[in-house]
Amino acid sequence: KNQVEQSPQSLIILEGKNCTLQCNYTVSPFSNLRWYKQDTGRGPVSLTIMTFSENTKSNGRYTATLDADTKQSSLHITASQLSDSASYICVVSSVRDDKIIFGKGTRLHILP
Amino acid sequence: DAGITQSPRHKVTETGTPVTLRCHQTENHRYMYWYRQDPGHGLRLIHYSYGVKDTDKGEVSDGYSVSRSKTEDFLLTLESATSSQTSVYFCAIRADRAPGELFFGEGSRLTVL
């Protein structure tokens, strides 16, 4: 069964600290993996999209990694800011039948 | 800005009434999606469309219907709203060119009393 599991469910860190969010998936055959940021009351916005051949991709203070062998991805946030408080959603696409599978997200709270 | 708008953004209605949510895109993409988002469930696919008059069901399609008579508009209809359909509804479009980035609307918050 195609699944995307994210951990932790929620995370609280102090402003300026780094953090890493995890995504494990069982989707096969794999097409691509995306990380989205969703601010409260807004739609999800794409941070990164990674295909099979990519193992690291950065977008400012956000760095995503992908290990296609172990089917794991992480999103690392450097020097967190209050504006990073949001939900982060991992989304994996399957080549077969074009399915898009969503994780339930990690809720990140940044404290001043 | 991905050129996707949803309307209405907020709606309160009563059980048993019909409700239609509209998704409009200016990008001319083939694929459009309707999701609902509820606490503890994440985003769940209701219906999607892969072209004008071409639609298919998602994992939570019961009680919902869709129509796509023009490339730019994808309508979601609740024929007879129930309290279990209280949710936030998101429309998304998928870029035609690989790897097919998803762009979401701002959401429509529906409350069924």
PDB file of C-alpha atoms in Angstrom:
ATOM      1  CA  LYS A   1       0.000   0.000   0.000  1.00  0.00           C
ATOM      2  CA  ASN A   2       1.325   3.457  -0.931  1.00  0.00           C
ATOM      3  CA  GLN A   3       1.923   5.453   2.223  1.00  0.00           C
ATOM      4  CA  VAL A   4       3.776   8.555   3.368  1.00  0.00           C
ATOM      5  CA  GLU A   5       4.655   8.843   7.044  1.00  0.00           C
ATOM      6  CA  GLN A   6       5.995  12.023   8.611  1.00  0.00           C
ATOM      7  CA  SER A   7       7.670  12.576  11.943  1.00  0.00           C
ATOM      8  CA  PRO A   8       7.444  14.174  14.340  1.00  0.00           C
ATOM      9  CA  GLN A   9       3.765  15.146  14.311  1.00  0.00           C
ATOM     10  CA  SER A  10       4.664  18.425  15.961  1.00  0.00           C
ATOM     11  CA  LEU A  11       7.826  20.199  16.995  1.00  0.00           C
ATOM     12  CA  ILE A  12       8.609  23.256  19.100  1.00  0.00           C
ATOM     13  CA  ILE A  13      11.980  24.971  18.833  1.00  0.00           C
ATOM     14  CA  LEU A  14      13.473  28.339  19.730  1.00  0.00           C
ATOM     15  CA  GLU A  15      14.056  30.986  17.119  1.00  0.00           C
ATOM     16  CA  GLY A  16      17.499  30.707  15.587  1.00  0.00           C
ATOM     17  CA  LYS A  17      17.803  26.961  16.148  1.00  0.00           C
ATOM     18  CA  ASN A  18      17.987  24.331  13.410  1.00  0.00           C
ATOM     19  CA  CYS A  19      15.592  21.428  12.974  1.00  0.00           C
ATOM     20  CA  THR A  20      15.038  18.398  10.766  1.00  0.00           C
ATOM     21  CA  LEU A  21      11.733  16.921   9.686  1.00  0.00           C
ATOM     22  CA  GLN A  22      11.446  13.345   8.446  1.00  0.00           C
ATOM     23  CA  CYS A  23       9.439  11.665   5.716  1.00  0.00           C
ATOM     24  CA  ASN A  24       9.348   7.911   5.039  1.00  0.00           C
ATOM     25  CA  TYR A  25       7.437   6.514   2.102  1.00  0.00           C
ATOM     26  CA  THR A  26       6.464   3.177   0.604  1.00  0.00           C
ATOM     27  CA  VAL A  27       5.306   4.579  -2.751  1.00  0.00           C
ATOM     28  CA  SER A  28       6.443   2.528  -5.707  1.00  0.00           C
ATOM     29  CA  PRO A  29       7.372   3.037  -8.448  1.00  0.00           C
ATOM     30  CA  PHE A  30       8.664   6.413  -7.320  1.00  0.00           C
ATOM     31  CA  SER A  31       8.360   9.507  -9.493  1.00  0.00           C
ATOM     32  CA  ASN A  32       9.130  12.519  -7.312  1.00  0.00           C
ATOM     33  CA  LEU A  33       8.944  13.872  -3.766  1.00  0.00           C
ATOM     34  CA  ARG A  34       7.902  17.357  -2.781  1.00  0.00           C
ATOM     35  CA  TRP A  35       7.928  19.328   0.429  1.00  0.00           C
ATOM     36  CA  TYR A  36       5.239  21.943   0.987  1.00  0.00           C
ATOM     37  CA  LYS A  37       4.871  24.655   3.607  1.00  0.00           C
ATOM     38  CA  GLN A  38       1.368  25.508   4.755  1.00  0.00           C
ATOM     39  CA  ASP A  39       0.795  28.621   6.846  1.00  0.00           C
ATOM     40  CA  THR A  40      -2.311  28.688   9.023  1.00  0.00           C
ATOM     41  CA  GLY A  41      -5.365  29.519   6.919  1.00  0.00           C
ATOM     42  CA  ARG A  42      -3.479  29.350   3.616  1.00  0.00           C
ATOM     43  CA  GLY A  43      -2.947  26.830   0.867  1.00  0.00           C
ATOM     44  CA  PRO A  44       0.245  24.721   0.722  1.00  0.00           C
ATOM     45  CA  VAL A  45       3.165  26.282  -1.102  1.00  0.00           C
ATOM     46  CA  SER A  46       5.955  24.266  -2.679  1.00  0.00           C
ATOM     47  CA  LEU A  47       9.430  24.406  -1.116  1.00  0.00           C
ATOM     48  CA  THR A  48      11.249  21.760  -3.137  1.00  0.00           C
ATOM     49  CA  ILE A  49      10.606  18.980  -5.621  1.00  0.00           C
ATOM     50  CA  MET A  50      13.056  16.112  -5.992  1.00  0.00           C
ATOM     51  CA  THR A  51      13.261  13.397  -8.601  1.00  0.00           C
ATOM     52  CA  PHE A  52      14.913   9.983  -8.322  1.00  0.00           C
ATOM     53  CA  SER A  53      18.365  11.178  -9.338  1.00  0.00           C
ATOM     54  CA  GLU A  54      18.525  14.113  -6.920  1.00  0.00           C
ATOM     55  CA  ASN A  55      19.657  13.581  -3.334  1.00  0.00           C
ATOM     56  CA  THR A  56      19.937  17.169  -2.087  1.00  0.00           C
ATOM     57  CA  LYS A  57      18.142  20.356  -2.995  1.00  0.00           C
ATOM     58  CA  SER A  58      18.198  23.726  -1.255  1.00  0.00           C
ATOM     59  CA  ASN A  59      15.799  26.643  -1.206  1.00  0.00           C
ATOM     60  CA  GLY A  60      17.257  29.389   0.975  1.00  0.00           C
ATOM     61  CA  ARG A  61      17.354  28.132   4.564  1.00  0.00           C
ATOM     62  CA  TYR A  62      15.497  24.936   3.582  1.00  0.00           C
ATOM     63  CA  THR A  63      17.476  21.875   2.486  1.00  0.00           C
ATOM     64  CA  ALA A  64      15.765  18.677   1.423  1.00  0.00           C
ATOM     65  CA  THR A  65      17.503  15.336   1.104  1.00  0.00           C
ATOM     66  CA  LEU A  66      16.315  12.180  -0.568  1.00  0.00           C
ATOM     67  CA  ASP A  67      17.562   8.611  -0.170  1.00  0.00           C
ATOM     68  CA  ALA A  68      15.679   6.629  -2.794  1.00  0.00           C
ATOM     69  CA  ASP A  69      17.219   3.341  -1.601  1.00  0.00           C
ATOM     70  CA  THR A  70      15.858   3.615   1.937  1.00  0.00           C
ATOM     71  CA  LYS A  71      12.813   5.632   0.787  1.00  0.00           C
ATOM     72  CA  GLN A  72      13.477   8.440   3.206  1.00  0.00           C
ATOM     73  CA  SER A  73      13.549  12.199   2.884  1.00  0.00           C
ATOM     74  CA  SER A  74      14.327  14.965   5.331  1.00  0.00           C
ATOM     75  CA  LEU A  75      13.763  18.693   5.392  1.00  0.00           C
ATOM     76  CA  HIS A  76      16.359  20.663   7.307  1.00  0.00           C
ATOM     77  CA  ILE A  77      15.621  24.220   8.373  1.00  0.00           C
ATOM     78  CA  THR A  78      18.611  26.347   9.285  1.00  0.00           C
ATOM     79  CA  ALA A  79      18.534  29.327  11.667  1.00  0.00           C
ATOM     80  CA  SER A  80      14.772  29.157  12.144  1.00  0.00           C
ATOM     81  CA  GLN A  81      12.649  32.304  12.072  1.00  0.00           C
ATOM     82  CA  LEU A  82       9.233  33.025  13.532  1.00  0.00           C
ATOM     83  CA  SER A  83       7.829  32.944   9.995  1.00  0.00           C
ATOM     84  CA  ASP A  84       8.834  29.278   9.729  1.00  0.00           C
ATOM     85  CA  SER A  85       5.956  28.401  12.068  1.00  0.00           C
ATOM     86  CA  ALA A  86       3.729  26.321   9.794  1.00  0.00           C
ATOM     87  CA  SER A  87       2.830  22.796   8.774  1.00  0.00           C
ATOM     88  CA  TYR A  88       5.260  21.001   6.485  1.00  0.00           C
ATOM     89  CA  ILE A  89       3.807  18.376   4.208  1.00  0.00           C
ATOM     90  CA  CYS A  90       5.686  15.629   2.356  1.00  0.00           C
ATOM     91  CA  VAL A  91       4.076  14.537  -0.923  1.00  0.00           C
ATOM     92  CA  VAL A  92       5.193  11.573  -3.034  1.00  0.00           C
ATOM     93  CA  SER A  93       4.104  10.789  -6.587  1.00  0.00           C
ATOM     94  CA  SER A  94       3.942   7.376  -8.183  1.00  0.00           C
ATOM     95  CA  VAL A  95       4.750   6.770 -11.816  1.00  0.00           C
ATOM     96  CA  ARG A  96       2.142   4.038 -11.994  1.00  0.00           C
ATOM     97  CA  ASP A  97      -1.401   5.473 -12.297  1.00  0.00           C
ATOM     98  CA  ASP A  98      -0.047   8.940 -11.581  1.00  0.00           C
ATOM     99  CA  LYS A  99      -1.054   8.856  -7.907  1.00  0.00           C
ATOM    100  CA  ILE A 100      -0.103  11.669  -5.513  1.00  0.00           C
ATOM    101  CA  ILE A 101       0.162  10.592  -1.860  1.00  0.00           C
ATOM    102  CA  PHE A 102       0.213  13.118   0.977  1.00  0.00           C
ATOM    103  CA  GLY A 103       1.727  12.800   4.417  1.00  0.00           C
ATOM    104  CA  LYS A 104      -0.250  14.209   7.334  1.00  0.00           C
ATOM    105  CA  GLY A 105       2.338  16.890   7.949  1.00  0.00           C
ATOM    106  CA  THR A 106       4.564  18.113  10.772  1.00  0.00           C
ATOM    107  CA  ARG A 107       3.373  21.132  12.709  1.00  0.00           C
ATOM    108  CA  LEU A 108       6.364  23.359  13.541  1.00  0.00           C
ATOM    109  CA  HIS A 109       6.193  26.082  16.190  1.00  0.00           C
ATOM    110  CA  ILE A 110       9.010  28.594  16.501  1.00  0.00           C
ATOM    111  CA  LEU A 111       9.194  30.366  19.861  1.00  0.00           C
ATOM    112  CA  PRO A 112      10.858  33.785  20.284  1.00  0.00           C
TER     113      PRO A 112
ATOM    114  CA  ASP B   1       1.286  33.404  -8.173  1.00  0.00           C
ATOM    115  CA  ALA B   2       0.026  30.232  -9.829  1.00  0.00           C
ATOM    116  CA  GLY B   3      -3.156  31.882 -11.141  1.00  0.00           C
ATOM    117  CA  ILE B   4      -5.626  29.781  -9.186  1.00  0.00           C
ATOM    118  CA  THR B   5      -8.575  31.222  -7.287  1.00  0.00           C
ATOM    119  CA  GLN B   6     -11.317  29.607  -5.231  1.00  0.00           C
ATOM    120  CA  SER B   7     -14.759  30.934  -4.419  1.00  0.00           C
ATOM    121  CA  PRO B   8     -16.357  31.386  -2.041  1.00  0.00           C
ATOM    122  CA  ARG B   9     -13.563  31.531   0.524  1.00  0.00           C
ATOM    123  CA  HIS B  10     -15.971  31.067   3.410  1.00  0.00           C
ATOM    124  CA  LYS B  11     -19.471  29.643   3.506  1.00  0.00           C
ATOM    125  CA  VAL B  12     -21.880  28.649   6.245  1.00  0.00           C
ATOM    126  CA  THR B  13     -24.855  26.571   5.209  1.00  0.00           C
ATOM    127  CA  GLU B  14     -27.461  24.253   6.669  1.00  0.00           C
ATOM    128  CA  THR B  15     -27.736  20.489   6.439  1.00  0.00           C
ATOM    129  CA  GLY B  16     -29.511  19.363   3.308  1.00  0.00           C
ATOM    130  CA  THR B  17     -28.773  22.404   1.167  1.00  0.00           C
ATOM    131  CA  PRO B  18     -26.768  22.203  -2.064  1.00  0.00           C
ATOM    132  CA  VAL B  19     -23.378  23.896  -2.180  1.00  0.00           C
ATOM    133  CA  THR B  20     -21.071  24.578  -5.118  1.00  0.00           C
ATOM    134  CA  LEU B  21     -17.439  25.580  -4.789  1.00  0.00           C
ATOM    135  CA  ARG B  22     -15.611  27.007  -7.770  1.00  0.00           C
ATOM    136  CA  CYS B  23     -11.979  26.725  -8.769  1.00  0.00           C
ATOM    137  CA  HIS B  24     -10.675  28.950 -11.542  1.00  0.00           C
ATOM    138  CA  GLN B  25      -7.246  28.804 -13.147  1.00  0.00           C
ATOM    139  CA  THR B  26      -5.553  31.107 -15.633  1.00  0.00           C
ATOM    140  CA  GLU B  27      -2.727  28.675 -16.492  1.00  0.00           C
ATOM    141  CA  ASN B  28      -4.583  26.396 -18.928  1.00  0.00           C
ATOM    142  CA  HIS B  29      -3.335  23.221 -17.202  1.00  0.00           C
ATOM    143  CA  ARG B  30      -5.036  19.875 -17.871  1.00  0.00           C
ATOM    144  CA  TYR B  31      -5.081  18.468 -14.360  1.00  0.00           C
ATOM    145  CA  MET B  32      -7.188  19.979 -11.592  1.00  0.00           C
ATOM    146  CA  TYR B  33      -7.921  18.500  -8.171  1.00  0.00           C
ATOM    147  CA  TRP B  34     -10.278  18.972  -5.252  1.00  0.00           C
ATOM    148  CA  TYR B  35      -9.027  18.033  -1.770  1.00  0.00           C
ATOM    149  CA  ARG B  36     -10.457  18.332   1.681  1.00  0.00           C
ATOM    150  CA  GLN B  37      -8.316  18.928   4.743  1.00  0.00           C
ATOM    151  CA  ASP B  38      -9.363  17.902   8.226  1.00  0.00           C
ATOM    152  CA  PRO B  39      -7.381  17.704  11.470  1.00  0.00           C
ATOM    153  CA  GLY B  40      -5.611  14.381  11.793  1.00  0.00           C
ATOM    154  CA  HIS B  41      -6.211  13.411   8.172  1.00  0.00           C
ATOM    155  CA  GLY B  42      -4.122  15.698   6.072  1.00  0.00           C
ATOM    156  CA  LEU B  43      -5.189  16.384   2.507  1.00  0.00           C
ATOM    157  CA  ARG B  44      -7.527  13.805   0.961  1.00  0.00           C
ATOM    158  CA  LEU B  45      -8.469  13.659  -2.695  1.00  0.00           C
ATOM    159  CA  ILE B  46     -12.171  14.072  -3.511  1.00  0.00           C
ATOM    160  CA  HIS B  47     -12.212  14.228  -7.315  1.00  0.00           C
ATOM    161  CA  TYR B  48      -9.861  15.213 -10.056  1.00  0.00           C
ATOM    162  CA  SER B  49     -10.037  16.160 -13.713  1.00  0.00           C
ATOM    163  CA  TYR B  50      -7.631  15.476 -16.564  1.00  0.00           C
ATOM    164  CA  GLY B  51      -9.409  17.571 -19.158  1.00  0.00           C
ATOM    165  CA  VAL B  52     -12.717  19.123 -20.163  1.00  0.00           C
ATOM    166  CA  LYS B  53     -15.509  16.706 -19.256  1.00  0.00           C
ATOM    167  CA  ASP B  54     -12.908  14.157 -18.036  1.00  0.00           C
ATOM    168  CA  THR B  55     -13.144  13.538 -14.314  1.00  0.00           C
ATOM    169  CA  ASP B  56     -12.510  10.695 -11.891  1.00  0.00           C
ATOM    170  CA  LYS B  57     -13.134   9.866  -8.246  1.00  0.00           C
ATOM    171  CA  GLY B  58     -10.661  10.155  -5.425  1.00  0.00           C
ATOM    172  CA  GLU B  59     -10.543   8.411  -2.079  1.00  0.00           C
ATOM    173  CA  VAL B  60     -13.384  10.393  -0.419  1.00  0.00           C
ATOM    174  CA  SER B  61     -15.804  11.058  -3.281  1.00  0.00           C
ATOM    175  CA  ASP B  62     -19.080   9.964  -1.656  1.00  0.00           C
ATOM    176  CA  GLY B  63     -21.502  12.875  -1.417  1.00  0.00           C
ATOM    177  CA  TYR B  64     -19.598  15.001  -3.926  1.00  0.00           C
ATOM    178  CA  SER B  65     -19.847  15.569  -7.659  1.00  0.00           C
ATOM    179  CA  VAL B  66     -17.723  17.646 -10.009  1.00  0.00           C
ATOM    180  CA  SER B  67     -17.972  19.219 -13.407  1.00  0.00           C
ATOM    181  CA  ARG B  68     -15.500  20.684 -15.834  1.00  0.00           C
ATOM    182  CA  SER B  69     -17.105  22.286 -18.862  1.00  0.00           C
ATOM    183  CA  LYS B  70     -14.182  24.641 -19.519  1.00  0.00           C
ATOM    184  CA  THR B  71     -10.445  24.174 -19.056  1.00  0.00           C
ATOM    185  CA  GLU B  72     -10.266  27.022 -16.576  1.00  0.00           C
ATOM    186  CA  ASP B  73     -13.120  26.040 -14.238  1.00  0.00           C
ATOM    187  CA  PHE B  74     -13.552  23.006 -11.997  1.00  0.00           C
ATOM    188  CA  LEU B  75     -16.690  22.939  -9.859  1.00  0.00           C
ATOM    189  CA  LEU B  76     -17.262  20.863  -6.736  1.00  0.00           C
ATOM    190  CA  THR B  77     -20.881  20.280  -5.721  1.00  0.00           C
ATOM    191  CA  LEU B  78     -22.320  18.939  -2.514  1.00  0.00           C
ATOM    192  CA  GLU B  79     -25.824  17.931  -3.576  1.00  0.00           C
ATOM    193  CA  SER B  80     -27.138  17.797  -0.006  1.00  0.00           C
ATOM    194  CA  ALA B  81     -24.614  19.032   2.517  1.00  0.00           C
ATOM    195  CA  THR B  82     -24.068  17.117   5.763  1.00  0.00           C
ATOM    196  CA  SER B  83     -22.240  18.117   8.931  1.00  0.00           C
ATOM    197  CA  SER B  84     -19.483  15.603   8.101  1.00  0.00           C
ATOM    198  CA  GLN B  85     -18.664  17.738   5.069  1.00  0.00           C
ATOM    199  CA  THR B  86     -17.632  20.644   7.252  1.00  0.00           C
ATOM    200  CA  SER B  87     -14.041  21.082   6.185  1.00  0.00           C
ATOM    201  CA  VAL B  88     -11.541  23.220   4.358  1.00  0.00           C
ATOM    202  CA  TYR B  89     -11.539  22.498   0.636  1.00  0.00           C
ATOM    203  CA  PHE B  90      -8.495  23.075  -1.527  1.00  0.00           C
ATOM    204  CA  CYS B  91      -8.297  23.163  -5.270  1.00  0.00           C
ATOM    205  CA  ALA B  92      -4.992  22.372  -6.943  1.00  0.00           C
ATOM    206  CA  ILE B  93      -3.646  22.468 -10.461  1.00  0.00           C
ATOM    207  CA  ARG B  94      -0.756  20.432 -11.773  1.00  0.00           C
ATOM    208  CA  ALA B  95       1.761  21.843 -14.205  1.00  0.00           C
ATOM    209  CA  ASP B  96       1.641  19.947 -17.504  1.00  0.00           C
ATOM    210  CA  ARG B  97       5.409  19.890 -17.843  1.00  0.00           C
ATOM    211  CA  ALA B  98       7.369  17.340 -15.807  1.00  0.00           C
ATOM    212  CA  PRO B  99       7.838  16.900 -12.947  1.00  0.00           C
ATOM    213  CA  GLY B 100       4.324  18.226 -12.609  1.00  0.00           C
ATOM    214  CA  GLU B 101       4.437  20.752  -9.794  1.00  0.00           C
ATOM    215  CA  LEU B 102       1.210  21.122  -7.791  1.00  0.00           C
ATOM    216  CA  PHE B 103      -0.136  24.597  -7.063  1.00  0.00           C
ATOM    217  CA  PHE B 104      -2.881  25.113  -4.501  1.00  0.00           C
ATOM    218  CA  GLY B 105      -5.596  27.678  -4.076  1.00  0.00           C
ATOM    219  CA  GLU B 106      -6.150  29.509  -0.810  1.00  0.00           C
ATOM    220  CA  GLY B 107      -8.914  27.196   0.330  1.00  0.00           C
ATOM    221  CA  SER B 108     -12.652  27.403   0.913  1.00  0.00           C
ATOM    222  CA  ARG B 109     -13.816  26.972   4.487  1.00  0.00           C
ATOM    223  CA  LEU B 110     -17.250  25.326   4.571  1.00  0.00           C
ATOM    224  CA  THR B 111     -19.328  24.979   7.721  1.00  0.00           C
ATOM    225  CA  VAL B 112     -22.474  22.847   7.600  1.00  0.00           C
ATOM    226  CA  LEU B 113     -24.778  23.430  10.551  1.00  0.00           C
TER     227      LEU B 113
END
